[in-house]
Short mmCIF file of C-alpha atoms in Angstrom, two decimals:
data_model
loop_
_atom_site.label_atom_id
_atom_site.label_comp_id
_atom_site.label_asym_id
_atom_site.label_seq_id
_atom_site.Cartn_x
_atom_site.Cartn_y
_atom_site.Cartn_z
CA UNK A 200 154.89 43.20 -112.14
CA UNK A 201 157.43 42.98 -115.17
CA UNK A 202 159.01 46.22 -116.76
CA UNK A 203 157.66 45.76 -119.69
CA UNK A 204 153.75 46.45 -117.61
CA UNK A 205 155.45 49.62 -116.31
CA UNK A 206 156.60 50.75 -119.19
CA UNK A 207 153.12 49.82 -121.27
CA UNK A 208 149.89 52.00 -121.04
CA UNK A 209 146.53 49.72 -120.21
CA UNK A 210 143.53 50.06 -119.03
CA UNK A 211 142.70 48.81 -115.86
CA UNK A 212 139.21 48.05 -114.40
CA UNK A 213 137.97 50.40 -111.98
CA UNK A 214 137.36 49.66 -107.98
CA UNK A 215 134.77 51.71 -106.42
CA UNK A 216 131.92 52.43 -108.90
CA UNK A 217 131.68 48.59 -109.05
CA UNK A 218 131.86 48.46 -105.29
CA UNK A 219 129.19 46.42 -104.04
CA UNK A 220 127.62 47.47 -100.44
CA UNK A 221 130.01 45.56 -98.15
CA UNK A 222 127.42 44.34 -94.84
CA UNK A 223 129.10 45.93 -91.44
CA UNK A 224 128.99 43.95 -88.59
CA UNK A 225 125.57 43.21 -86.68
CA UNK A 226 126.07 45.43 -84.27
CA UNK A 227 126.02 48.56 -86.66
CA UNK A 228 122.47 49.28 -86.65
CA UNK A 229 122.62 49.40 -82.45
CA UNK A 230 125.71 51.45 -82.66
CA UNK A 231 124.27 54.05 -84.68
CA UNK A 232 121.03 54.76 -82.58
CA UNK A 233 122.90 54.52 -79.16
CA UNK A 234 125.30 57.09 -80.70
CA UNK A 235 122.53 59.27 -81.84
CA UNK A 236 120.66 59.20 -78.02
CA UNK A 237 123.54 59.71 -76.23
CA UNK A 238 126.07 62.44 -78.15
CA UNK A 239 124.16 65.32 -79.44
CA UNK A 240 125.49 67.16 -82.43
CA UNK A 241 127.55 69.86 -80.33
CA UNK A 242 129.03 66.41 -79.06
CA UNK A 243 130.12 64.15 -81.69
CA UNK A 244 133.19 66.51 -82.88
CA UNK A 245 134.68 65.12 -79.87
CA UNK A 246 133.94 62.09 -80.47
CA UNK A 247 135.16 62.11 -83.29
CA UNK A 248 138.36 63.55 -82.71
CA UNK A 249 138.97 60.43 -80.39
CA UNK A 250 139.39 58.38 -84.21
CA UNK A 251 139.70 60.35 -86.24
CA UNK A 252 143.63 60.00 -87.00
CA UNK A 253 143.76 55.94 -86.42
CA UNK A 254 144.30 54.00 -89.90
CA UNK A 255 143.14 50.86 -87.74
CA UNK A 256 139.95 49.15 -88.42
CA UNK A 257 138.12 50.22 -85.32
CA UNK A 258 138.97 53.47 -85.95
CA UNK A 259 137.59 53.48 -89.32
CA UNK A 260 134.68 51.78 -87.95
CA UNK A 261 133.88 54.15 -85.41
CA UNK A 262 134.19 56.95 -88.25
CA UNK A 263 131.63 55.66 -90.33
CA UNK A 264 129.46 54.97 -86.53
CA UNK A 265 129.94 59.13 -86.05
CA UNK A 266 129.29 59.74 -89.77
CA UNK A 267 126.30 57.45 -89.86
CA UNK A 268 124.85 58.86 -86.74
CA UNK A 269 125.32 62.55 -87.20
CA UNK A 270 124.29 63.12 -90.34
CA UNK A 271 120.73 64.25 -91.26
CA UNK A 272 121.06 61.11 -93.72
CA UNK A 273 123.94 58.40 -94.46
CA UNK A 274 123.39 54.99 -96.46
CA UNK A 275 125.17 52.18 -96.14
CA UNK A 276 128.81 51.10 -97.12
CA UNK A 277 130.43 54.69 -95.84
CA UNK A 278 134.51 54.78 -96.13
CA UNK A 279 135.88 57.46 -94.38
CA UNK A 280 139.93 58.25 -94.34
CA UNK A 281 141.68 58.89 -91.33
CA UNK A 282 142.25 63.17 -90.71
CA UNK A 283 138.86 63.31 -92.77
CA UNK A 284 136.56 66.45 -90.90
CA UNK A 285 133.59 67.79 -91.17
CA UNK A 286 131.72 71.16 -89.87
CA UNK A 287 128.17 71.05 -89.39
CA UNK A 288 127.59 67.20 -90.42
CA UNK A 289 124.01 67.67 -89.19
CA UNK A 290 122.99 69.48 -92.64
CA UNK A 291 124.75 66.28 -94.79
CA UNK A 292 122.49 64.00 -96.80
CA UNK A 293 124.81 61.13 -97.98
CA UNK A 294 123.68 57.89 -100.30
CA UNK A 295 125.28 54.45 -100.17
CA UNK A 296 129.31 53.55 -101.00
CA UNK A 297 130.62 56.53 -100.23
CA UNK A 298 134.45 56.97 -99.86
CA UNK A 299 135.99 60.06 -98.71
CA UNK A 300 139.45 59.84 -98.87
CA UNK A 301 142.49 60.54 -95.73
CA UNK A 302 142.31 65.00 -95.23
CA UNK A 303 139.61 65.64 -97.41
CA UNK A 304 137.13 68.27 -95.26
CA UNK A 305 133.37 69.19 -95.77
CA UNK A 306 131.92 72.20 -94.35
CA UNK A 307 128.83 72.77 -94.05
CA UNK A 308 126.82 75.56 -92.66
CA UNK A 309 124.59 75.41 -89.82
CA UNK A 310 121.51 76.40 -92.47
CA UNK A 311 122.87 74.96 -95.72
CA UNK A 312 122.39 71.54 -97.21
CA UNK A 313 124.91 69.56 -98.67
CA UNK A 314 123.46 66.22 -100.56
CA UNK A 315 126.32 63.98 -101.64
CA UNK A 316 125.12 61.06 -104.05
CA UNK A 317 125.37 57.47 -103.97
CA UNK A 318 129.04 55.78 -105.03
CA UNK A 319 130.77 58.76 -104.95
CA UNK A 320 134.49 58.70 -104.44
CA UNK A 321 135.97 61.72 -102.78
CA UNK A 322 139.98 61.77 -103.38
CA UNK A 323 142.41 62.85 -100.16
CA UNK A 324 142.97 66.23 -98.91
CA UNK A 325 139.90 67.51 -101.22
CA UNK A 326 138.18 70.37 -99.95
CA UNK A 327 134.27 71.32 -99.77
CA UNK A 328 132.85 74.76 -98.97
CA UNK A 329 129.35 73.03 -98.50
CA UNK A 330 126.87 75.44 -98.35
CA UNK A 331 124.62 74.49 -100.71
CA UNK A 332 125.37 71.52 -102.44
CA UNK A 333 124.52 68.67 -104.30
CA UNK A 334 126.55 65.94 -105.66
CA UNK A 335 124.81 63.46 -108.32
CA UNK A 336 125.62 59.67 -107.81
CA UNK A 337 128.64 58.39 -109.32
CA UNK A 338 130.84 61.34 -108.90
CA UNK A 339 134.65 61.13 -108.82
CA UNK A 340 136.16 63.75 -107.13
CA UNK A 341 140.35 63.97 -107.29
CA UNK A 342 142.34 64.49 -104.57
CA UNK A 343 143.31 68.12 -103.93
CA UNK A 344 140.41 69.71 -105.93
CA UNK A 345 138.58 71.90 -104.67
CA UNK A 346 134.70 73.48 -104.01
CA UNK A 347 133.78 76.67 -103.37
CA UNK A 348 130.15 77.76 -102.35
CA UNK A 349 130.41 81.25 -100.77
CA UNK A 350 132.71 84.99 -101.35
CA UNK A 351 132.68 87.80 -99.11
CA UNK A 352 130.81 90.83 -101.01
CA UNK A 353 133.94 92.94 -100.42
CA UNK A 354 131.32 95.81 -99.81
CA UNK A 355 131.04 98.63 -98.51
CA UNK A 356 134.49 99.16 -99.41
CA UNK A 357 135.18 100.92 -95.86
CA UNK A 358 135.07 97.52 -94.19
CA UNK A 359 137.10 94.46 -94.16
CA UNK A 360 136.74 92.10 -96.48
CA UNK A 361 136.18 89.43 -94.14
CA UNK A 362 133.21 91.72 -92.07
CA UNK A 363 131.51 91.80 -95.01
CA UNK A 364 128.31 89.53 -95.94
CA UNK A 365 128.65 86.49 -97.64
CA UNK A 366 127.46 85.70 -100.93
CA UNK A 367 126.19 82.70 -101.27
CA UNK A 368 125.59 80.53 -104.63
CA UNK A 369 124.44 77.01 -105.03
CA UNK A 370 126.97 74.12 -106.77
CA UNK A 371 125.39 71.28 -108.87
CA UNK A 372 128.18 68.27 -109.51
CA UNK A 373 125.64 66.31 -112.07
CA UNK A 374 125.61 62.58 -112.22
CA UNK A 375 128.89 60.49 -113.74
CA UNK A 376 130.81 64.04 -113.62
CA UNK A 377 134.56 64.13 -113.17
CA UNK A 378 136.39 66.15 -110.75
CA UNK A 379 140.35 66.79 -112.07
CA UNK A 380 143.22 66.44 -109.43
CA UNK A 381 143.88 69.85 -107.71
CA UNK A 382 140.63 71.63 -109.92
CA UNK A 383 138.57 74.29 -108.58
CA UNK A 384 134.84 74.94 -108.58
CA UNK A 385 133.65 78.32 -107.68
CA UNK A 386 130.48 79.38 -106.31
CA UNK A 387 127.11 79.07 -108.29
CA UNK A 388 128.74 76.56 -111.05
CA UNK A 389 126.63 73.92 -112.49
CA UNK A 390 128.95 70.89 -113.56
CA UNK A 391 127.01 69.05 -116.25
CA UNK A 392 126.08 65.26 -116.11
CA UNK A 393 129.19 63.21 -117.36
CA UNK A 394 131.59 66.56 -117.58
CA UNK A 395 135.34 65.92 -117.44
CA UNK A 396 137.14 68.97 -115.56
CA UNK A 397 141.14 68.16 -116.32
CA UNK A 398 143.51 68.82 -113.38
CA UNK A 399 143.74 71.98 -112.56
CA UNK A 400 140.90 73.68 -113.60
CA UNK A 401 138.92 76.46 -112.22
CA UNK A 402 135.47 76.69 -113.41
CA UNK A 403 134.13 80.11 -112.81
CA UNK A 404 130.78 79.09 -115.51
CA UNK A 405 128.96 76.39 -116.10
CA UNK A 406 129.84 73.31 -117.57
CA UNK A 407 127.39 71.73 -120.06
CA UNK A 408 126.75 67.59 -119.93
CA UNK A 409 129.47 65.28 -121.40
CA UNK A 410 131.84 67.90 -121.90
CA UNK A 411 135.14 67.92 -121.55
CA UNK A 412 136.72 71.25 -119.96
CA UNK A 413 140.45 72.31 -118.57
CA UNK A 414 142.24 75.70 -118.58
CA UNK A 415 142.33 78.95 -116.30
CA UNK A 416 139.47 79.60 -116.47
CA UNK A 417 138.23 76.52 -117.88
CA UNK A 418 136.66 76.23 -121.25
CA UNK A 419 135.15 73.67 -123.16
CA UNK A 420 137.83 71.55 -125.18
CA UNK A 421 135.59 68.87 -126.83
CA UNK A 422 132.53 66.37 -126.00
CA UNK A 423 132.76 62.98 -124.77
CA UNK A 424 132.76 60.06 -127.02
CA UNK A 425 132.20 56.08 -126.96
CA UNK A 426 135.37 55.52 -128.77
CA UNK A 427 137.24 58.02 -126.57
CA UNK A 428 140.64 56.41 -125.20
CA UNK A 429 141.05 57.36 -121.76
CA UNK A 430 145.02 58.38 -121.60
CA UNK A 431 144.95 61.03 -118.76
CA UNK A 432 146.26 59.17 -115.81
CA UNK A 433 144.17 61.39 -113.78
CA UNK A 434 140.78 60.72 -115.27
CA UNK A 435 139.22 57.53 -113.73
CA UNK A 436 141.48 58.45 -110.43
CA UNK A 437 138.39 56.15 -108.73
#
């Protein structure tokens, strides 16, 4: 690459939302349903743990195999980075070309759902609180940010924090919606359809479609164009 392409702002094409489904090997299919008879779900975190620090290609393989295989659904094409964890993968429903990058961590909740769409693109050492979510296809997710689904009450005020209940609230990511590096959602926020959140947000309200929101807290800053000119480095991260 010349200087002069360093030094020159462009626009390159993106990677993984024109992924196409990559076929695994033959013996995928087999792999998956001899997992799934012989390592129960209390089982499979140690599996897991067996590859899941390897950057090799059977180590990513055997990812996706635990993924694929623990999961209440997973489609095809699943990329998952090495360090990447998981807590109660049996309540994840997750579509086709899915890439979660090396640290992120998802955790579920042994009576929660989390639903993550198809194509979405989960940056590194991004963190879930998955209690009851649902990610629309097509999502981009930066590395760093953050989701939170569930606070501590704080009540009665006599107790602990932490020994108090938790509260609960459902997260909607909508469709084409993009996550800002380091941002964070907090519980019950709906994240409109085609929403920008810049880098290093934190969206305590909801986020209508096609806007575009940064701050602490984040507001609404303008609406999404056809002629917009994408200059943040961080937008379009995949």
């Amino acid at each position: 690459m010349s200087i002069e392409m360093v030094d020159t702002p462009r626009i390159a094409r993106s990677v993984h939302g024109r992924r196409e489904i990559e076929p695994g090997p033959t013996f995928e299919d087999g792999m998956v349903g001899w997992l799934r008879q012989h390592y129960p779900a209390s089982a499979v975190r140690d599996l897991y743990g067996r590859f899941a620090v390897g950057d090799g290609d059977l180590d990513a393989l055997m990812r996706q195999f635990v993924w694929r295989s623990a999961a209440r659904r997973c489609g095809p094409g699943l990329q998952v980075g090495s360090q990447a964890g998981f807590k109660h993968i049996e309540t994840f429903e997750i579509g086709a070309n899915v890439f979660i990058g090396a640290g992120a961590y998802i955790q579920g909740r042994f009576d929660g759902t989390c639903i993550i769409g198809d194509k979405v693109w989960i940056g590194p050492q991004a963190y879930f609180d998955a209690r009851n979510l649902v990610i629309g296809d097509y999502v981009g997710w930066g590395p760093g940010a953050k989701l939170l689904g569930s606070q501590h009450t704080g009540l009665p005020v006599s107790e602990p924090i932490i020994a108090t209940d938790l509260d609960i609230r459902p997260v909607r990511v909508g469709a084409g919606a993009d996550i800002g590096t380091n941002a964070t959602i907090l519980p019950g926020v709906t994240i409109g359809e085609g929403a920008i959140i810049g880098a290093g947000a934190v969206v305590t309200h909801d986020i209508p479609a096609y806007a575009v929101a940064a701050g602490v807290p984040a507001r609404v800053l303008r609406w999404r164009k056809d002629d917009d000119i994408v200059q943040n480095p961080n937008q379009g991260a995949s």
